[in-house]
Short mmCIF file of C-alpha atoms in Angstrom, two decimals:
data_model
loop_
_atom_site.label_atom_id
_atom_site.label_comp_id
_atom_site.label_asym_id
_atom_site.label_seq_id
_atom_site.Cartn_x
_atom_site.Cartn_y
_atom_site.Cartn_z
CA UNK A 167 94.56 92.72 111.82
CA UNK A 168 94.89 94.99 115.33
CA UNK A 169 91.36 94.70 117.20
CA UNK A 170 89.55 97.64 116.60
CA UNK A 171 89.84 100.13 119.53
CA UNK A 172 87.77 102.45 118.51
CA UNK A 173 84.55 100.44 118.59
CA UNK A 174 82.62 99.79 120.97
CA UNK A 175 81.25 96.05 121.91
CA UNK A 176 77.38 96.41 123.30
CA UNK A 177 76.90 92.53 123.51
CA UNK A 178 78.90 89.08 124.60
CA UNK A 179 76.71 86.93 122.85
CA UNK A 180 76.22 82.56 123.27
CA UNK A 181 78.79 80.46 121.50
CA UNK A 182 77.61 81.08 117.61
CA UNK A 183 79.93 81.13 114.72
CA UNK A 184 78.38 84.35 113.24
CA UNK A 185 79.08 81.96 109.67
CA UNK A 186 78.25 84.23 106.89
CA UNK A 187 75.01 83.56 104.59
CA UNK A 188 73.27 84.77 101.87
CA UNK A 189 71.11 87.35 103.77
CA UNK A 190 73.77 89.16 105.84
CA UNK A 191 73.15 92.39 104.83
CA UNK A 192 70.56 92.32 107.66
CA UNK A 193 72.41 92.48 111.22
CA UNK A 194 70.50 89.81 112.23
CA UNK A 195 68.62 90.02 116.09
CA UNK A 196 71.27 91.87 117.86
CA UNK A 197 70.95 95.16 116.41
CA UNK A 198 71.27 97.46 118.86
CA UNK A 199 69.58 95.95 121.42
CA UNK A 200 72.54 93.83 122.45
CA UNK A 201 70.90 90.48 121.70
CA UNK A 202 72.90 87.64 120.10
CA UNK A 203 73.89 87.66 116.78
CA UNK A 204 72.32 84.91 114.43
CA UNK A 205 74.99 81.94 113.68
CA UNK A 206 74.54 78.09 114.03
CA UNK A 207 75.90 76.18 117.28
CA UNK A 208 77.16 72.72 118.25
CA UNK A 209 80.23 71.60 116.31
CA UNK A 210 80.05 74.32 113.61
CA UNK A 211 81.59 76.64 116.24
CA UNK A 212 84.68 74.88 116.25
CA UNK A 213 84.91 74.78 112.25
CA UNK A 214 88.47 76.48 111.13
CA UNK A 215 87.72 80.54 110.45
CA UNK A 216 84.43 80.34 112.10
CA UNK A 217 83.39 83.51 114.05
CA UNK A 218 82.64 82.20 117.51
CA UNK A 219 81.03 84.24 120.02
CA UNK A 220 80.16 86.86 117.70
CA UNK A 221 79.63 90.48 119.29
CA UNK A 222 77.98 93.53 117.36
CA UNK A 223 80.19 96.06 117.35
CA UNK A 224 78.93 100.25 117.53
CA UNK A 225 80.20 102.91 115.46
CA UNK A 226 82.53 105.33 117.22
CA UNK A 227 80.75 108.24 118.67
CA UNK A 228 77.35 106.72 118.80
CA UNK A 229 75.38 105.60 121.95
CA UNK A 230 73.88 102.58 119.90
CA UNK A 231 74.07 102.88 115.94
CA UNK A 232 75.56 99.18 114.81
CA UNK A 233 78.40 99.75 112.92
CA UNK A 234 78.13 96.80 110.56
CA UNK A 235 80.97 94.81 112.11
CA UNK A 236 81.04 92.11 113.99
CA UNK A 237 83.80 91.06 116.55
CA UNK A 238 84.91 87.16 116.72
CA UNK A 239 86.42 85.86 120.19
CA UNK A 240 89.67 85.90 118.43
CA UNK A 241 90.20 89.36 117.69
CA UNK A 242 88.76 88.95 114.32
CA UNK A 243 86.42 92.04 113.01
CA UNK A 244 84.32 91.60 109.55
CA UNK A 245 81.82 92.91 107.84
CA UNK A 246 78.32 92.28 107.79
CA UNK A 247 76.30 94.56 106.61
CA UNK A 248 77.02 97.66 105.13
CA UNK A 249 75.53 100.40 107.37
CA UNK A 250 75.03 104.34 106.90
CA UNK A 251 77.73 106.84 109.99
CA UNK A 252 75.30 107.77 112.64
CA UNK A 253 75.21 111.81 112.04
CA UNK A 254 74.91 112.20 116.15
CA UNK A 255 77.93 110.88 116.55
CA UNK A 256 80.00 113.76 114.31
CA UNK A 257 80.89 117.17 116.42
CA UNK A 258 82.31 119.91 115.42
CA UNK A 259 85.62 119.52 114.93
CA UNK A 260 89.29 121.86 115.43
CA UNK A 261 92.30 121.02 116.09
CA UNK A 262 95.47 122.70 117.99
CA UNK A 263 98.47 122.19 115.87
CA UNK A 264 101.97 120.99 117.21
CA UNK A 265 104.30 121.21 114.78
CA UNK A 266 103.62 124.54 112.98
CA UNK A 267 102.24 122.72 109.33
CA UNK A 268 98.57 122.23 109.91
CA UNK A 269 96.68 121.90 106.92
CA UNK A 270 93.36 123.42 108.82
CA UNK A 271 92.15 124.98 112.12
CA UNK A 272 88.72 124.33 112.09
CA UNK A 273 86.18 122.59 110.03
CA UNK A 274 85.48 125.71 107.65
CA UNK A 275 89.01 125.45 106.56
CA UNK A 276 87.86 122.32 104.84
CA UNK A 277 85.47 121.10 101.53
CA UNK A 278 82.21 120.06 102.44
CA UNK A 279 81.36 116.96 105.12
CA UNK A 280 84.84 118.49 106.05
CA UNK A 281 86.24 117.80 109.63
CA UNK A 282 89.89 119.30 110.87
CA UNK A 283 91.10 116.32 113.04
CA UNK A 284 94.51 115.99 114.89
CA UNK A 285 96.11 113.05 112.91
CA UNK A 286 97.48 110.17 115.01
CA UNK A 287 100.48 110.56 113.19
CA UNK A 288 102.59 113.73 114.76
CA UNK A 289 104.50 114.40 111.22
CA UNK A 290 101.24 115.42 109.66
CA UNK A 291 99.40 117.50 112.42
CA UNK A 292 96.20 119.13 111.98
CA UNK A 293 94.44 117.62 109.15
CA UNK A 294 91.43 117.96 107.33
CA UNK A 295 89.15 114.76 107.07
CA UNK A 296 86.81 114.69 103.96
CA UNK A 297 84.65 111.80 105.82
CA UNK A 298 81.85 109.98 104.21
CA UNK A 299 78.20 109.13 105.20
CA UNK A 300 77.91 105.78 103.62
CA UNK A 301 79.89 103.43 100.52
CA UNK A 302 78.20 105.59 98.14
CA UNK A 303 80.54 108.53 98.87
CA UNK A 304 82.91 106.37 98.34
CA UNK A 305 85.04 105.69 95.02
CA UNK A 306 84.26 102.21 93.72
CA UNK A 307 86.73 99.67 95.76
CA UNK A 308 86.56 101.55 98.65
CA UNK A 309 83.92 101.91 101.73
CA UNK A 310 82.92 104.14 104.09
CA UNK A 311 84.25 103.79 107.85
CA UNK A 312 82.33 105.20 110.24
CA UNK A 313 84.19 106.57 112.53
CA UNK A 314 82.61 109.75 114.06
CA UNK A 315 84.69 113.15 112.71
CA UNK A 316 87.25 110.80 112.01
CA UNK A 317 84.57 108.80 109.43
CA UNK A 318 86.48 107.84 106.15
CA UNK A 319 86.76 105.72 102.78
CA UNK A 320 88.94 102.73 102.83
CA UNK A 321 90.05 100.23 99.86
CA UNK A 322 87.38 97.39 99.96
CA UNK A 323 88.00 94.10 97.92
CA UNK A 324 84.69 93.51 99.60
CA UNK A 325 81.64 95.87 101.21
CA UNK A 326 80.31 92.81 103.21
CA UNK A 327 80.10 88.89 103.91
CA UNK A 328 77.73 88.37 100.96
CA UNK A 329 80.95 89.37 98.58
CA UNK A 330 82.76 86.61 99.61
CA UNK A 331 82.77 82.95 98.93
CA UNK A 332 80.67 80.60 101.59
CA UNK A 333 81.98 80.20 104.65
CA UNK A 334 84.46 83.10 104.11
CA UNK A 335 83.85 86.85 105.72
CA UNK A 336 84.80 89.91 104.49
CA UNK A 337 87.94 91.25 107.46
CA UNK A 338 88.89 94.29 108.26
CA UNK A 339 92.88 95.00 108.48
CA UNK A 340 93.64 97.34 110.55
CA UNK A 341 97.61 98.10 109.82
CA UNK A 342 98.83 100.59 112.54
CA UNK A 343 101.77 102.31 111.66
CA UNK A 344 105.18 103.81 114.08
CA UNK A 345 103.59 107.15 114.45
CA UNK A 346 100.60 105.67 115.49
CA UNK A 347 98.07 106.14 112.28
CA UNK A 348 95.76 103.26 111.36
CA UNK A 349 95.17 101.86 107.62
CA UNK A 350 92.19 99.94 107.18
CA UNK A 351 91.09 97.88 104.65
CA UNK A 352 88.66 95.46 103.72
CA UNK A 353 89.29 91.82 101.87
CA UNK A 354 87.86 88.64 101.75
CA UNK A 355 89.39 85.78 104.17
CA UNK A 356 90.51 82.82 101.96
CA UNK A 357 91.44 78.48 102.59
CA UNK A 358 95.17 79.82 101.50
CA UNK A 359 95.42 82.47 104.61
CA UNK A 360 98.43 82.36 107.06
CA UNK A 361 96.83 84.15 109.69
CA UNK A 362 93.40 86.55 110.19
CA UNK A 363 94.30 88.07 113.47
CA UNK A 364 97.97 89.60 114.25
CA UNK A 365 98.38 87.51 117.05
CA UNK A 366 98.69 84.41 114.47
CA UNK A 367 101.80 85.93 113.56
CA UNK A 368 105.35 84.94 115.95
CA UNK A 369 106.55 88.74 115.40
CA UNK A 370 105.36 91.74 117.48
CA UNK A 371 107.01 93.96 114.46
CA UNK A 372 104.37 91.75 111.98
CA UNK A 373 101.22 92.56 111.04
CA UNK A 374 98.16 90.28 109.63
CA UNK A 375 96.90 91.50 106.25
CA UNK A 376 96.07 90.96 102.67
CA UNK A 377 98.22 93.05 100.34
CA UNK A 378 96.13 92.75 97.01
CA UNK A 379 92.62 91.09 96.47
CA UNK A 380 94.88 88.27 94.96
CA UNK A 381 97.31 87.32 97.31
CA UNK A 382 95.93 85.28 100.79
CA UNK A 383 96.18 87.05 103.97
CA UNK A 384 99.49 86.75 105.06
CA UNK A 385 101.54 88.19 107.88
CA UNK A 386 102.94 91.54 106.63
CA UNK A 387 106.28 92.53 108.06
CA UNK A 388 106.61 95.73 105.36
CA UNK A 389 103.94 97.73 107.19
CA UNK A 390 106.63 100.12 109.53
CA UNK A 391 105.09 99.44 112.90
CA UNK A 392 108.28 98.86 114.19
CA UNK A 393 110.10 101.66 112.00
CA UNK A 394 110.89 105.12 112.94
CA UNK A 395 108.25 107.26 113.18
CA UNK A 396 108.49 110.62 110.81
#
């Protein structure tokens, strides 16, 4: 799971575990006021997969609109709640393409909630991004990622903590791929996992993720981070 550089982190909050609990659909006190996240303290912090120093994470774009997510002092990012994309944080997009094959120019060459992006990935240029507003636009298994123009539906085994069993979050993978394109998805954490963050894997070309909702999360060398690009 590659730390999400796209959010933003508005608070370093005390040493809480962030554990999730029956009402975490609420984002607890910090909000986006910047003001700890609720979790328990003392020895729970050091309990294996707890969330320690939890940070509230802000969707991309946005001054202040709480993403959701939450950011454990390990890397880890997972789910909490399951928020709405903060419309101030979409622009207008367009997009100047590089390799002659753009699917769009501007946002009016694309469907409605349309946005013509510039793909990470160089083999696919100009793009057009159908975006989403919140899980509802979404297919079922998947969930909306906020993510300013760039704001999409991902495959979700989960939508938040609450879908997972106690004591276990619902992580976000973020699999980056050679050309530089991210694929995210979401999945509960499990007792079985090898790893949550990629760091817990000994390979730089490895990444940390759970391929199906029934397999633990394991580290993934098939993901082409170290492949050629195009």
């Amino acid at each position: 799971m590659h730390a999400a550089s796209l959010f933003v982190v508005i608070a370093a909050c005390g040493p809480t575990t962030g554990t999730p609990s029956a009402d975490s659909g609420a984002e607890g006190s910090s909000g986006s006021s910047g003001t700890p996240a609720d979790g328990a303290t003392g020895s729970d912090a050091a309990a294996a997969g707890a969330c320690a120093n939890a940070t509230v994470l802000i969707q991309p774009g946005s001054a202040d609109a709480p993403s959701g997510y939450e950011h454990c002092d390990d890397g880890f990012i997972h789910r909490v709640s399951a928020l709405a994309c903060d419309p101030a944080a979409v622009a207008p997009g367009d997009c100047d393409p590089n390799w002659g094959s753009a699917q769009c120019l501007a946002d009016a060459d694309c469907g409605p909630q349309g946005r013509c992006v510039d793909d990470p990935d160089p083999s696919t240029d100009c793009r057009c991004n159908t975006g989403c507003r919140d899980d509802s636009d979404c297919a079922d298994g998947q969930a909306c990622y906020c993510d300013g123009n760039r704001s999409t539906c991902i495959d979700a085994a989960c939508l938040t903590d609450a879908d997972c069993p106690a004591t276990q979050y619902c992580g976000l993978a973020q699999i980056v791929s050679a050309c530089g394109g991210f694929s995210r998805k979401l999945s509960c954490t499990g007792e079985a996992d090898e790893c949550r963050v990629d760091a817990d894997c000994d390979n730089e070309c490895v990444q940390c993720s759970r391929v199906s909702a029934q397999q633990p999360w394991t580290c993934n060398g098939a993901t082409g981070i170290c492949g050629p690009c195009g």
